[in-house]
Amino acid sequence: MPSDRRMFLSAGLGVTAALASGLTTSAQAVDRPQLSGNVSLDPEVRAAAAHDFGRLIHRQPRGVLRPASGADIAGLMRWAKGEGVKVAARGQGHSIYGRALVSDGIVVDMGAMNSIRDIKADRVVVDAGASWKDLLDATLAQGLTPPVLTNYLGLSVGGTIAVGGIGAASSRHGMQTDNVIALDVVTGDGNEVSCSAAKNPDLFDSVRAGLGQCGIVTRATLRLVRAPERIRRFQLFYRDFPSLAADQRRVLSEGRFDQLQGAVLPDGSGGWRYQLDGAVAYRSGSASDDGAVLSGLSDERGAAVIADLTYHEDALAFGKFEDLLRSKGQWSNPQPWLLTFLRGSNAERVAGDILASLKGDAVGPFGRITFYPLLTRAFHTPLVRLPEEDIVFVFNLIRIPPSNDAAAAERMVVENRTLFDRIREAGGVQYPVSAFAMSPFDWEIHFGSGWPKLREAKQRHDPGHLLAPGYNVF
Ligand SMILES: Cc1cc2nc3c(=O)[nH]c(=O)nc-3n(C[C@H](O)[C@H](O)[C@H](O)COP(=O)(O)OP(=O)(O)OC[C@H]3O[C@@H](n4cnc5c(N)ncnc54)[C@H](O)[C@@H]3O)c2cc1C
């Protein structure tokens, strides 16, 4: 075995058999489909792929493939099909509840497939393992940006295409999956297929927000728009929850902000603070009219924080929060988050009842309850699930426990399930990155009218049910 413990397997030197059965004799590899690419059995590499950002679930894979191309992944899938071995793609590993993990299977670490290939005025071709940060850096050099950025840019393109990809500009531009032009995919049965709205549309529609069930995205063509030069950001604070929600509805309907979010934050003494977070994009040299932006709003004006940033600085703002959590040792604690969408017609009541029932330590001192409205008309991805109303509210418990207490985190996971059941009962849905277990029946309810097509696509493209077992969809 090579001394650096990483193995190139293109010659099928018996490691295929080692992966399949734990044996290492080359004779056993002779008749088996052969793997190509860089597969590691290194315990450290496998251990790193056995947990994710949430640190709530642990699953030890049998090996980790670092593919250099779609052909490497296609070879793995053909081998896995023959062996009945499960496979999980891993982007940046920022799942919260084991979605990119696989017990005794193969993790496909997309990190090496991260090239940003071709930037044109309206689109970019990028490998799926690239982070949104690297993509933004490259497109901004040409004055361009993806229309929707996630708050945190350390996520991979493939990882957010698997779930949707929501951000502060989503009321205008939908999810990141709404801004995908074309995809290259390796299906569960080992075929390399290109798809778009015009070519293989059933695969295109089952891969975008399809929780990785039908294929591994290797390359994406994404829409670009001209990037704003500057962002004027307004953080407004409210004396109570109804006042926050009323102003959020008002500024949404009037289109006052280019980006709109908001949150309920711990106030440090067991209560909450209520914050609206809006941003206006503008060109250097043109002044922002703050008076018009803030006119008639009922916030506590003396507490307002107004910041002026470049578009790039603003997009990277979450990085400061990451630095803070890392400095407090809280970035690597268990993260039992709950992410949902509420109906616009009952959001204040449902969220208000839940807020009233939560204890002060529900999200930790640096956590937050994200709460803001979205216009659903910009959302078109068939498998993205939102309540069927014109306005829905994001309602996320971003729980950042101050300690590494596994039992306390587990209690929050249990509470997440109870809260989710209340939310579902009230017509809400989850954003499928939350920390609690879902059964196949839960997923069937989740996907609703999209379920038959997803089930059919799974049968066609991953009949062995090998891909993305971490969601427990099939
Ligand atoms: C700090 C933080 C901030 C976040 N902020 C946002 C936000 O603002 N907006 C938002 O929408 N979400 C946000 N999320 C959630 C995040 O988008 C999802 O958890 C996402 O799936 C993580 O991407 P990743 O690259 O880390 O993927 P991983 O955790 O590596 O994988 C996630 C899932 O995607 C699948 N997958 C990964 N790569 C591929 C591929 N190439 N092809 C097919 N399937 C693939 C995996 O199999 C797995 O099921 C945030 C999460 C964290 C931890």
Short mmCIF file of C-alpha atoms and ligand atoms in Angstrom, two decimals:
data_model
loop_
_atom_site.label_atom_id
_atom_site.label_comp_id
_atom_site.label_asym_id
_atom_site.label_seq_id
_atom_site.Cartn_x
_atom_site.Cartn_y
_atom_site.Cartn_z
CA MET A 1 0.00 0.00 0.00
CA PRO A 2 1.29 3.50 -0.69
CA SER A 3 2.87 5.04 2.36
CA ASP A 4 0.79 8.22 2.18
CA ARG A 5 -2.28 6.00 2.64
CA ARG A 6 -4.07 7.49 -0.39
CA MET A 7 -4.58 5.09 -3.24
CA PHE A 8 -5.05 5.44 -6.95
CA LEU A 9 -7.29 2.63 -8.00
CA SER A 10 -7.47 2.99 -11.74
CA ALA A 11 -5.78 -0.34 -12.26
CA GLY A 12 -8.25 -2.13 -9.99
CA LEU A 13 -5.37 -3.37 -7.86
CA GLY A 14 -7.47 -5.31 -5.42
CA VAL A 15 -8.66 -2.27 -3.48
CA THR A 16 -11.98 -2.61 -5.24
CA ALA A 17 -12.28 -5.90 -3.47
CA ALA A 18 -11.04 -4.32 -0.25
CA LEU A 19 -13.88 -1.80 -0.40
CA ALA A 20 -16.35 -4.51 -1.21
CA SER A 21 -15.37 -7.11 1.31
CA GLY A 22 -12.54 -5.92 3.47
CA LEU A 23 -10.08 -8.22 1.67
CA THR A 24 -7.09 -7.03 -0.32
CA THR A 25 -6.19 -9.86 -2.69
CA SER A 26 -6.11 -8.84 -6.34
CA ALA A 27 -7.62 -12.16 -7.40
CA GLN A 28 -10.93 -11.12 -5.89
CA ALA A 29 -11.02 -7.94 -8.00
CA VAL A 30 -10.75 -9.68 -11.34
CA ASP A 31 -14.43 -9.94 -12.25
CA ARG A 32 -15.71 -6.91 -10.43
CA PRO A 33 -16.49 -3.53 -12.02
CA GLN A 34 -13.44 -1.37 -11.46
CA LEU A 35 -13.16 1.96 -9.74
CA SER A 36 -11.17 4.81 -11.12
CA GLY A 37 -10.09 7.96 -9.34
CA ASN A 38 -8.60 8.68 -5.99
CA VAL A 39 -10.33 6.63 -3.28
CA SER A 40 -9.06 6.80 0.25
CA LEU A 41 -9.46 4.22 2.99
CA ASP A 42 -7.39 6.37 5.32
CA PRO A 43 -9.03 6.36 8.79
CA GLU A 44 -8.47 10.11 9.18
CA VAL A 45 -10.06 10.89 5.82
CA ARG A 46 -12.98 8.58 6.62
CA ALA A 47 -13.36 10.11 10.09
CA ALA A 48 -13.53 13.63 8.59
CA ALA A 49 -16.34 12.45 6.29
CA ALA A 50 -18.21 10.81 9.18
CA HIS A 51 -19.69 14.00 10.63
CA ASP A 52 -21.02 17.32 9.39
CA PHE A 53 -21.48 20.88 10.63
CA GLY A 54 -24.42 19.89 12.85
CA ARG A 55 -22.32 17.37 14.85
CA LEU A 56 -25.50 15.52 15.77
CA ILE A 57 -25.18 12.45 13.54
CA HIS A 58 -22.14 10.25 13.01
CA ARG A 59 -21.84 7.71 10.18
CA GLN A 60 -18.55 6.06 9.27
CA PRO A 61 -18.08 5.57 5.51
CA ARG A 62 -16.07 2.68 4.11
CA GLY A 63 -14.09 4.98 1.79
CA VAL A 64 -13.94 8.50 0.36
CA LEU A 65 -13.66 9.21 -3.38
CA ARG A 66 -12.03 12.49 -4.43
CA PRO A 67 -13.15 12.58 -8.06
CA ALA A 68 -11.32 14.56 -10.72
CA SER A 69 -14.15 14.26 -13.24
CA GLY A 70 -17.71 13.12 -13.83
CA ALA A 71 -16.25 9.94 -15.32
CA ASP A 72 -14.70 9.07 -11.94
CA ILE A 73 -18.11 9.43 -10.29
CA ALA A 74 -19.83 7.46 -13.06
CA GLY A 75 -17.30 4.65 -12.54
CA LEU A 76 -17.98 4.69 -8.81
CA MET A 77 -21.73 4.51 -9.35
CA ARG A 78 -21.43 1.53 -11.72
CA TRP A 79 -19.21 -0.21 -9.18
CA ALA A 80 -21.58 0.70 -6.32
CA LYS A 81 -24.54 -0.64 -8.27
CA GLY A 82 -22.81 -3.98 -8.71
CA GLU A 83 -21.95 -4.14 -5.03
CA GLY A 84 -25.15 -2.57 -3.63
CA VAL A 85 -23.07 0.04 -1.82
CA LYS A 86 -24.65 3.41 -0.88
CA VAL A 87 -23.07 6.68 -1.97
CA ALA A 88 -23.30 10.20 -0.55
CA ALA A 89 -22.05 13.37 -2.24
CA ARG A 90 -20.37 15.86 0.07
CA GLY A 91 -19.89 19.51 -0.83
CA GLN A 92 -18.72 21.67 2.06
CA GLY A 93 -20.20 19.37 4.74
CA HIS A 94 -22.49 22.08 6.14
CA SER A 95 -25.48 19.82 6.50
CA ILE A 96 -26.92 19.77 9.97
CA TYR A 97 -28.41 16.33 10.35
CA GLY A 98 -26.24 13.79 8.55
CA ARG A 99 -27.59 14.41 5.04
CA ALA A 100 -24.17 14.02 3.37
CA LEU A 101 -23.17 11.00 5.48
CA VAL A 102 -23.33 7.30 4.68
CA SER A 103 -22.78 4.36 6.96
CA ASP A 104 -20.37 1.82 5.42
CA GLY A 105 -20.77 3.39 1.96
CA ILE A 106 -18.67 5.76 -0.14
CA VAL A 107 -18.58 9.52 0.33
CA VAL A 108 -17.89 11.48 -2.85
CA ASP A 109 -15.93 14.53 -1.70
CA MET A 110 -16.64 17.15 -4.37
CA GLY A 111 -14.00 19.51 -2.98
CA ALA A 112 -11.50 18.91 -5.80
CA MET A 113 -14.09 19.59 -8.51
CA ASN A 114 -14.18 23.31 -7.88
CA SER A 115 -13.14 25.05 -11.12
CA ILE A 116 -14.92 28.19 -12.23
CA ARG A 117 -14.82 27.66 -15.96
CA ASP A 118 -16.44 30.21 -18.16
CA ILE A 119 -17.88 33.58 -17.18
CA LYS A 120 -20.10 35.36 -19.68
CA ALA A 121 -22.26 38.45 -19.24
CA ASP A 122 -25.35 36.41 -18.32
CA ARG A 123 -24.00 33.06 -17.08
CA VAL A 124 -21.16 31.11 -15.53
CA VAL A 125 -20.15 27.48 -15.86
CA VAL A 126 -18.85 26.13 -12.55
CA ASP A 127 -17.93 22.76 -11.08
CA ALA A 128 -20.37 21.71 -8.36
CA GLY A 129 -17.75 21.48 -5.61
CA ALA A 130 -16.89 25.20 -5.82
CA SER A 131 -17.99 27.36 -2.91
CA TRP A 132 -20.31 30.30 -3.49
CA LYS A 133 -17.57 32.52 -2.06
CA ASP A 134 -15.04 31.46 -4.70
CA LEU A 135 -17.70 31.79 -7.37
CA LEU A 136 -18.65 35.29 -6.22
CA ASP A 137 -15.00 36.40 -6.09
CA ALA A 138 -14.54 35.26 -9.70
CA THR A 139 -17.74 36.80 -11.08
CA LEU A 140 -17.35 40.07 -9.18
CA ALA A 141 -13.98 40.56 -10.88
CA GLN A 142 -16.13 41.08 -13.98
CA GLY A 143 -18.79 43.13 -12.22
CA LEU A 144 -21.27 40.22 -12.16
CA THR A 145 -23.03 38.22 -9.45
CA PRO A 146 -25.43 35.31 -9.08
CA PRO A 147 -28.84 36.93 -8.38
CA VAL A 148 -29.32 35.01 -5.10
CA LEU A 149 -26.55 34.46 -2.58
CA THR A 150 -26.98 32.45 0.60
CA ASN A 151 -26.20 34.39 3.79
CA TYR A 152 -23.22 32.11 4.32
CA LEU A 153 -21.00 31.70 1.26
CA GLY A 154 -18.99 28.74 2.55
CA LEU A 155 -21.54 26.31 1.02
CA SER A 156 -20.95 24.44 -2.22
CA VAL A 157 -22.87 25.06 -5.43
CA GLY A 158 -23.95 21.39 -5.54
CA GLY A 159 -24.91 21.41 -1.85
CA THR A 160 -27.38 24.28 -2.20
CA ILE A 161 -28.74 23.07 -5.55
CA ALA A 162 -29.67 19.88 -3.65
CA VAL A 163 -31.92 21.83 -1.26
CA GLY A 164 -32.86 25.16 -2.94
CA GLY A 165 -30.54 27.92 -1.75
CA ILE A 166 -32.41 30.83 -0.20
CA GLY A 167 -31.02 34.30 0.46
CA ALA A 168 -31.89 37.91 1.15
CA ALA A 169 -32.72 38.57 -2.52
CA SER A 170 -35.11 35.60 -2.82
CA SER A 171 -38.28 37.71 -2.92
CA ARG A 172 -36.96 39.18 -6.15
CA HIS A 173 -35.17 36.18 -7.66
CA GLY A 174 -36.45 33.00 -5.97
CA MET A 175 -34.08 30.27 -4.87
CA GLN A 176 -30.65 29.57 -6.33
CA THR A 177 -32.30 26.58 -8.03
CA ASP A 178 -34.53 29.07 -9.91
CA ASN A 179 -31.37 30.56 -11.39
CA VAL A 180 -29.84 27.36 -12.76
CA ILE A 181 -29.67 27.21 -16.56
CA ALA A 182 -28.22 23.72 -17.04
CA LEU A 183 -26.62 20.89 -15.09
CA ASP A 184 -24.24 18.01 -15.75
CA VAL A 185 -25.27 15.08 -13.58
CA VAL A 186 -24.07 11.56 -12.85
CA THR A 187 -27.17 9.50 -12.15
CA GLY A 188 -27.45 6.76 -9.57
CA ASP A 189 -27.06 4.12 -12.25
CA GLY A 190 -23.82 5.64 -13.46
CA ASN A 191 -24.83 7.66 -16.54
CA GLU A 192 -23.39 11.09 -17.27
CA VAL A 193 -26.32 13.24 -18.43
CA SER A 194 -26.68 16.94 -19.28
CA CYS A 195 -30.03 18.49 -18.46
CA SER A 196 -31.88 21.79 -18.62
CA ALA A 197 -35.45 23.02 -19.08
CA ALA A 198 -35.18 21.97 -22.75
CA LYS A 199 -33.03 18.83 -22.49
CA ASN A 200 -33.93 15.97 -20.15
CA PRO A 201 -36.26 18.28 -18.21
CA ASP A 202 -37.48 15.49 -15.90
CA LEU A 203 -33.94 15.00 -14.59
CA PHE A 204 -33.39 18.78 -14.36
CA ASP A 205 -36.57 19.10 -12.28
CA SER A 206 -35.75 16.16 -10.02
CA VAL A 207 -32.17 17.20 -9.31
CA ARG A 208 -32.89 20.86 -8.42
CA ALA A 209 -33.98 20.74 -4.76
CA GLY A 210 -34.31 16.96 -5.09
CA LEU A 211 -32.11 16.25 -2.04
CA GLY A 212 -29.50 14.47 -4.17
CA GLN A 213 -31.86 11.53 -4.71
CA CYS A 214 -31.47 11.10 -8.47
CA GLY A 215 -27.93 12.23 -9.28
CA ILE A 216 -24.72 13.93 -8.29
CA VAL A 217 -24.31 17.34 -9.92
CA THR A 218 -20.83 17.70 -11.38
CA ARG A 219 -21.17 21.01 -13.21
CA ALA A 220 -23.72 23.83 -13.29
CA THR A 221 -24.47 26.72 -15.63
CA LEU A 222 -25.84 29.52 -13.46
CA ARG A 223 -27.48 32.83 -14.29
CA LEU A 224 -25.51 36.02 -13.62
CA VAL A 225 -26.66 39.62 -13.35
CA ARG A 226 -24.78 42.91 -13.08
CA ALA A 227 -23.61 43.26 -9.48
CA PRO A 228 -24.71 46.27 -7.45
CA GLU A 229 -21.77 48.44 -6.46
CA ARG A 230 -22.86 49.42 -2.99
CA ILE A 231 -25.30 48.27 -0.33
CA ARG A 232 -26.94 50.52 2.24
CA ARG A 233 -28.05 48.28 5.07
CA PHE A 234 -30.72 49.23 7.60
CA GLN A 235 -31.10 47.37 10.88
CA LEU A 236 -34.27 48.56 12.55
CA PHE A 237 -35.40 47.53 16.02
CA TYR A 238 -38.97 47.15 17.30
CA ARG A 239 -40.58 47.13 20.71
CA ASP A 240 -42.63 44.01 19.98
CA PHE A 241 -43.19 41.21 17.53
CA PRO A 242 -46.45 42.49 15.91
CA SER A 243 -44.78 45.86 15.10
CA LEU A 244 -41.87 44.06 13.42
CA ALA A 245 -44.16 41.86 11.34
CA ALA A 246 -46.40 44.79 10.34
CA ASP A 247 -43.47 46.82 9.03
CA GLN A 248 -42.01 43.78 7.28
CA ARG A 249 -45.28 43.29 5.43
CA ARG A 250 -45.43 46.98 4.57
CA VAL A 251 -41.90 47.25 3.13
CA LEU A 252 -42.33 43.98 1.25
CA SER A 253 -45.53 45.10 -0.45
CA GLU A 254 -44.03 48.50 -1.29
CA GLY A 255 -40.77 46.92 -2.58
CA ARG A 256 -38.75 49.36 -0.48
CA PHE A 257 -35.75 47.09 -0.05
CA ASP A 258 -33.75 45.04 -2.54
CA GLN A 259 -33.04 42.59 0.27
CA LEU A 260 -35.33 41.94 3.22
CA GLN A 261 -34.78 39.72 6.22
CA GLY A 262 -35.32 39.99 9.97
CA ALA A 263 -35.01 38.16 13.24
CA VAL A 264 -36.00 37.79 16.84
CA LEU A 265 -32.84 37.88 18.93
CA PRO A 266 -32.07 37.07 22.57
CA ASP A 267 -31.77 40.36 24.47
CA GLY A 268 -29.28 38.98 27.01
CA SER A 269 -31.72 39.06 29.93
CA GLY A 270 -34.15 36.30 29.04
CA GLY A 271 -36.29 38.31 26.61
CA TRP A 272 -36.22 39.09 22.89
CA ARG A 273 -35.28 41.95 20.55
CA TYR A 274 -37.09 42.35 17.24
CA GLN A 275 -35.05 43.34 14.21
CA LEU A 276 -35.86 44.17 10.60
CA ASP A 277 -32.90 43.89 8.25
CA GLY A 278 -33.30 45.63 4.88
CA ALA A 279 -30.84 46.65 2.21
CA VAL A 280 -30.91 48.97 -0.76
CA ALA A 281 -28.48 48.45 -3.64
CA TYR A 282 -27.15 51.53 -5.41
CA ARG A 283 -24.40 52.79 -7.72
CA SER A 284 -21.44 54.79 -6.43
CA GLY A 285 -22.10 58.46 -6.83
CA SER A 286 -25.88 58.23 -6.46
CA ALA A 287 -27.05 59.05 -2.94
CA SER A 288 -29.49 56.90 -0.98
CA ASP A 289 -32.54 58.75 0.34
CA ASP A 290 -32.71 57.33 3.86
CA GLY A 291 -35.71 59.50 4.74
CA ALA A 292 -37.80 57.94 1.97
CA VAL A 293 -36.64 54.43 2.82
CA LEU A 294 -37.60 54.80 6.49
CA SER A 295 -40.65 56.98 6.12
CA GLY A 296 -43.67 55.93 8.19
CA LEU A 297 -42.02 52.90 9.78
CA SER A 298 -42.65 52.30 13.48
CA ASP A 299 -39.19 51.19 14.58
CA GLU A 300 -37.36 52.70 17.57
CA ARG A 301 -35.49 55.10 15.33
CA GLY A 302 -32.80 55.99 17.87
CA ALA A 303 -31.67 52.36 17.88
CA ALA A 304 -31.43 52.04 14.06
CA VAL A 305 -28.06 51.02 12.63
CA ILE A 306 -27.33 52.14 9.07
CA ALA A 307 -24.21 50.82 7.35
CA ASP A 308 -22.74 51.55 3.95
CA LEU A 309 -20.75 48.75 2.34
CA THR A 310 -19.49 47.51 -0.98
CA TYR A 311 -21.58 44.67 -2.39
CA HIS A 312 -18.67 42.31 -1.74
CA GLU A 313 -18.24 43.38 1.90
CA ASP A 314 -21.93 42.97 2.48
CA ALA A 315 -22.03 39.51 0.90
CA LEU A 316 -19.21 38.37 3.19
CA ALA A 317 -20.76 39.78 6.38
CA PHE A 318 -21.69 36.33 7.73
CA GLY A 319 -17.94 35.60 7.82
CA LYS A 320 -17.61 38.01 10.77
CA PHE A 321 -20.25 36.05 12.65
CA GLU A 322 -18.38 32.84 11.86
CA ASP A 323 -15.17 34.40 13.24
CA LEU A 324 -17.02 35.41 16.41
CA LEU A 325 -18.44 31.93 16.95
CA ARG A 326 -15.06 30.35 16.27
CA SER A 327 -13.40 32.69 18.79
CA LYS A 328 -15.99 31.60 21.41
CA GLY A 329 -15.55 27.92 20.50
CA GLN A 330 -19.22 27.76 19.46
CA TRP A 331 -18.82 27.15 15.72
CA SER A 332 -17.98 23.51 16.40
CA ASN A 333 -20.70 22.81 18.98
CA PRO A 334 -23.74 20.72 17.97
CA GLN A 335 -26.13 22.89 15.88
CA PRO A 336 -29.71 21.64 16.20
CA TRP A 337 -31.34 24.11 13.80
CA LEU A 338 -34.98 24.11 12.71
CA LEU A 339 -35.79 25.79 9.38
CA THR A 340 -39.34 26.26 8.15
CA PHE A 341 -41.74 28.36 6.09
CA LEU A 342 -45.03 29.54 7.58
CA ARG A 343 -48.18 30.53 5.75
CA GLY A 344 -48.47 34.27 5.37
CA SER A 345 -52.07 34.06 6.55
CA ASN A 346 -51.18 32.75 10.03
CA ALA A 347 -47.44 33.44 10.41
CA GLU A 348 -47.69 35.99 13.22
CA ARG A 349 -50.00 33.75 15.26
CA VAL A 350 -48.01 30.53 14.76
CA ALA A 351 -44.61 32.17 15.29
CA GLY A 352 -45.94 34.25 18.21
CA ASP A 353 -47.31 31.14 19.98
CA ILE A 354 -44.02 29.29 19.49
CA LEU A 355 -42.01 32.29 20.68
CA ALA A 356 -44.13 32.49 23.81
CA SER A 357 -43.49 28.81 24.53
CA LEU A 358 -39.71 28.91 24.03
CA LYS A 359 -37.35 29.20 26.94
CA GLY A 360 -34.80 32.02 26.91
CA ASP A 361 -31.93 29.62 26.18
CA ALA A 362 -33.70 28.09 23.15
CA VAL A 363 -31.22 29.47 20.62
CA GLY A 364 -28.18 30.31 22.79
CA PRO A 365 -26.71 33.80 23.29
CA PHE A 366 -25.54 34.10 19.66
CA GLY A 367 -28.43 32.29 18.04
CA ARG A 368 -31.51 33.86 16.49
CA ILE A 369 -34.98 33.17 15.24
CA THR A 370 -35.03 34.26 11.63
CA PHE A 371 -38.43 35.69 10.71
CA TYR A 372 -39.23 37.53 7.50
CA PRO A 373 -41.75 37.49 4.64
CA LEU A 374 -41.16 36.37 1.05
CA LEU A 375 -43.16 36.84 -2.11
CA THR A 376 -43.66 33.37 -3.58
CA ARG A 377 -44.20 34.49 -7.17
CA ALA A 378 -40.45 34.39 -7.82
CA PHE A 379 -40.21 30.68 -6.87
CA HIS A 380 -40.59 28.17 -9.68
CA THR A 381 -38.43 25.11 -8.87
CA PRO A 382 -40.91 22.20 -8.86
CA LEU A 383 -39.42 20.44 -5.80
CA VAL A 384 -38.99 23.55 -3.65
CA ARG A 385 -41.85 23.35 -1.19
CA LEU A 386 -43.50 26.48 0.16
CA PRO A 387 -47.00 27.01 1.57
CA GLU A 388 -49.25 27.87 -1.38
CA GLU A 389 -49.86 31.53 -0.61
CA ASP A 390 -48.62 34.78 -2.16
CA ILE A 391 -46.64 35.62 0.98
CA VAL A 392 -44.89 33.12 3.25
CA PHE A 393 -42.65 33.74 6.23
CA VAL A 394 -39.26 32.21 6.87
CA PHE A 395 -39.23 30.96 10.48
CA ASN A 396 -35.91 29.43 11.51
CA LEU A 397 -34.58 28.53 14.94
CA ILE A 398 -30.85 29.05 14.47
CA ARG A 399 -29.84 27.33 17.68
CA ILE A 400 -26.21 27.86 18.64
CA PRO A 401 -25.75 26.19 22.03
CA PRO A 402 -23.02 27.73 24.17
CA SER A 403 -21.67 24.31 25.16
CA ASN A 404 -20.85 20.98 23.67
CA ASP A 405 -23.59 19.26 25.69
CA ALA A 406 -24.79 16.36 23.51
CA ALA A 407 -27.81 15.57 25.73
CA ALA A 408 -29.02 19.19 25.62
CA ALA A 409 -28.62 19.23 21.84
CA GLU A 410 -30.60 15.99 21.56
CA ARG A 411 -33.43 17.52 23.62
CA MET A 412 -33.52 20.38 21.11
CA VAL A 413 -33.74 17.87 18.24
CA VAL A 414 -36.74 16.28 19.98
CA GLU A 415 -38.28 19.74 20.49
CA ASN A 416 -37.66 20.50 16.79
CA ARG A 417 -39.84 17.56 15.82
CA THR A 418 -42.65 18.73 18.14
CA LEU A 419 -42.44 22.27 16.76
CA PHE A 420 -42.32 20.99 13.19
CA ASP A 421 -45.50 18.96 13.80
CA ARG A 422 -47.22 22.13 15.08
CA ILE A 423 -45.99 24.08 12.09
CA ARG A 424 -47.05 21.41 9.59
CA GLU A 425 -50.45 21.23 11.25
CA ALA A 426 -50.76 24.99 10.66
CA GLY A 427 -49.92 24.61 6.95
CA GLY A 428 -46.17 25.24 7.18
CA VAL A 429 -43.37 23.22 5.62
CA GLN A 430 -39.77 22.66 6.54
CA TYR A 431 -36.78 23.88 4.56
CA PRO A 432 -35.20 20.45 4.21
CA VAL A 433 -31.99 21.12 6.10
CA SER A 434 -33.43 20.92 9.63
CA ALA A 435 -32.16 18.83 12.54
CA PHE A 436 -34.74 16.13 13.17
CA ALA A 437 -35.52 12.76 11.63
CA MET A 438 -37.95 12.50 8.72
CA SER A 439 -39.55 9.20 7.67
CA PRO A 440 -40.24 8.35 4.01
CA PHE A 441 -43.91 9.11 4.76
CA ASP A 442 -42.94 12.56 6.12
CA TRP A 443 -41.10 13.20 2.85
CA GLU A 444 -44.09 12.08 0.83
CA ILE A 445 -46.20 14.65 2.69
CA HIS A 446 -43.42 17.22 2.31
CA PHE A 447 -43.18 16.89 -1.47
CA GLY A 448 -46.97 16.73 -1.88
CA SER A 449 -47.93 17.01 -5.53
CA GLY A 450 -44.22 16.74 -6.47
CA TRP A 451 -43.90 13.30 -4.84
CA PRO A 452 -45.08 11.04 -7.72
CA LYS A 453 -42.62 12.65 -10.14
CA LEU A 454 -39.73 12.41 -7.67
CA ARG A 455 -40.54 8.76 -6.96
CA GLU A 456 -40.72 8.03 -10.70
CA ALA A 457 -37.41 9.85 -11.33
CA LYS A 458 -35.78 7.93 -8.47
CA GLN A 459 -36.92 4.67 -10.02
CA ARG A 460 -35.53 5.71 -13.41
CA HIS A 461 -32.21 7.26 -12.36
CA ASP A 462 -31.32 5.53 -9.10
CA PRO A 463 -33.26 2.25 -9.12
CA GLY A 464 -30.90 0.69 -6.57
CA HIS A 465 -31.64 3.53 -4.09
CA LEU A 466 -27.93 4.12 -3.64
CA LEU A 467 -27.76 7.92 -3.53
CA ALA A 468 -28.03 10.33 -0.59
CA PRO A 469 -29.30 7.89 2.08
CA GLY A 470 -28.86 10.55 4.77
CA TYR A 471 -32.31 12.04 4.11
CA ASN A 472 -34.17 8.70 4.45
CA VAL A 473 -36.48 9.67 1.57
CA PHE A 474 -36.83 6.19 0.00
C1 LIG B 1 -23.65 28.24 8.69
C2 LIG B 1 -24.71 27.85 7.69
C3 LIG B 1 -25.38 28.82 6.98
C4 LIG B 1 -26.35 28.45 6.05
N1 LIG B 1 -26.99 29.45 5.37
C5 LIG B 1 -27.89 29.11 4.43
C6 LIG B 1 -28.53 30.12 3.66
O1 LIG B 1 -28.31 31.31 3.83
N2 LIG B 1 -29.41 29.71 2.71
C7 LIG B 1 -29.66 28.39 2.47
O2 LIG B 1 -30.43 28.07 1.56
N3 LIG B 1 -29.09 27.43 3.19
C8 LIG B 1 -28.22 27.75 4.17
N4 LIG B 1 -27.64 26.75 4.89
C9 LIG B 1 -28.02 25.35 4.65
C10 LIG B 1 -27.21 24.79 3.48
O3 LIG B 1 -27.60 25.41 2.28
C11 LIG B 1 -27.44 23.29 3.27
O4 LIG B 1 -27.20 22.58 4.43
C12 LIG B 1 -26.55 22.80 2.13
O5 LIG B 1 -27.03 21.54 1.69
C13 LIG B 1 -25.12 22.69 2.59
O6 LIG B 1 -24.27 22.72 1.47
P1 LIG B 1 -22.87 21.96 1.55
O7 LIG B 1 -22.10 22.27 0.33
O8 LIG B 1 -22.18 22.19 2.82
O9 LIG B 1 -23.40 20.48 1.38
P2 LIG B 1 -23.15 19.11 2.17
O10 LIG B 1 -23.49 19.23 3.62
O11 LIG B 1 -21.79 18.66 1.85
O12 LIG B 1 -24.25 18.28 1.45
C14 LIG B 1 -25.60 18.62 1.63
C15 LIG B 1 -26.49 17.74 0.79
O13 LIG B 1 -26.28 18.07 -0.55
C16 LIG B 1 -25.90 16.92 -1.27
N5 LIG B 1 -24.90 17.32 -2.24
C17 LIG B 1 -23.73 17.96 -2.00
N6 LIG B 1 -23.08 18.16 -3.16
C18 LIG B 1 -23.86 17.63 -4.12
C19 LIG B 1 -23.73 17.51 -5.53
N7 LIG B 1 -22.69 17.98 -6.18
N8 LIG B 1 -24.73 16.91 -6.22
C20 LIG B 1 -25.83 16.43 -5.59
N9 LIG B 1 -26.00 16.50 -4.25
C21 LIG B 1 -25.03 17.10 -3.55
C22 LIG B 1 -25.33 15.98 -0.23
O14 LIG B 1 -25.42 14.64 -0.62
C23 LIG B 1 -26.19 16.26 0.94
O15 LIG B 1 -27.37 15.53 0.85
C24 LIG B 1 -26.67 27.09 5.84
C25 LIG B 1 -26.01 26.11 6.58
C26 LIG B 1 -25.04 26.48 7.50
C27 LIG B 1 -24.36 25.41 8.29
#
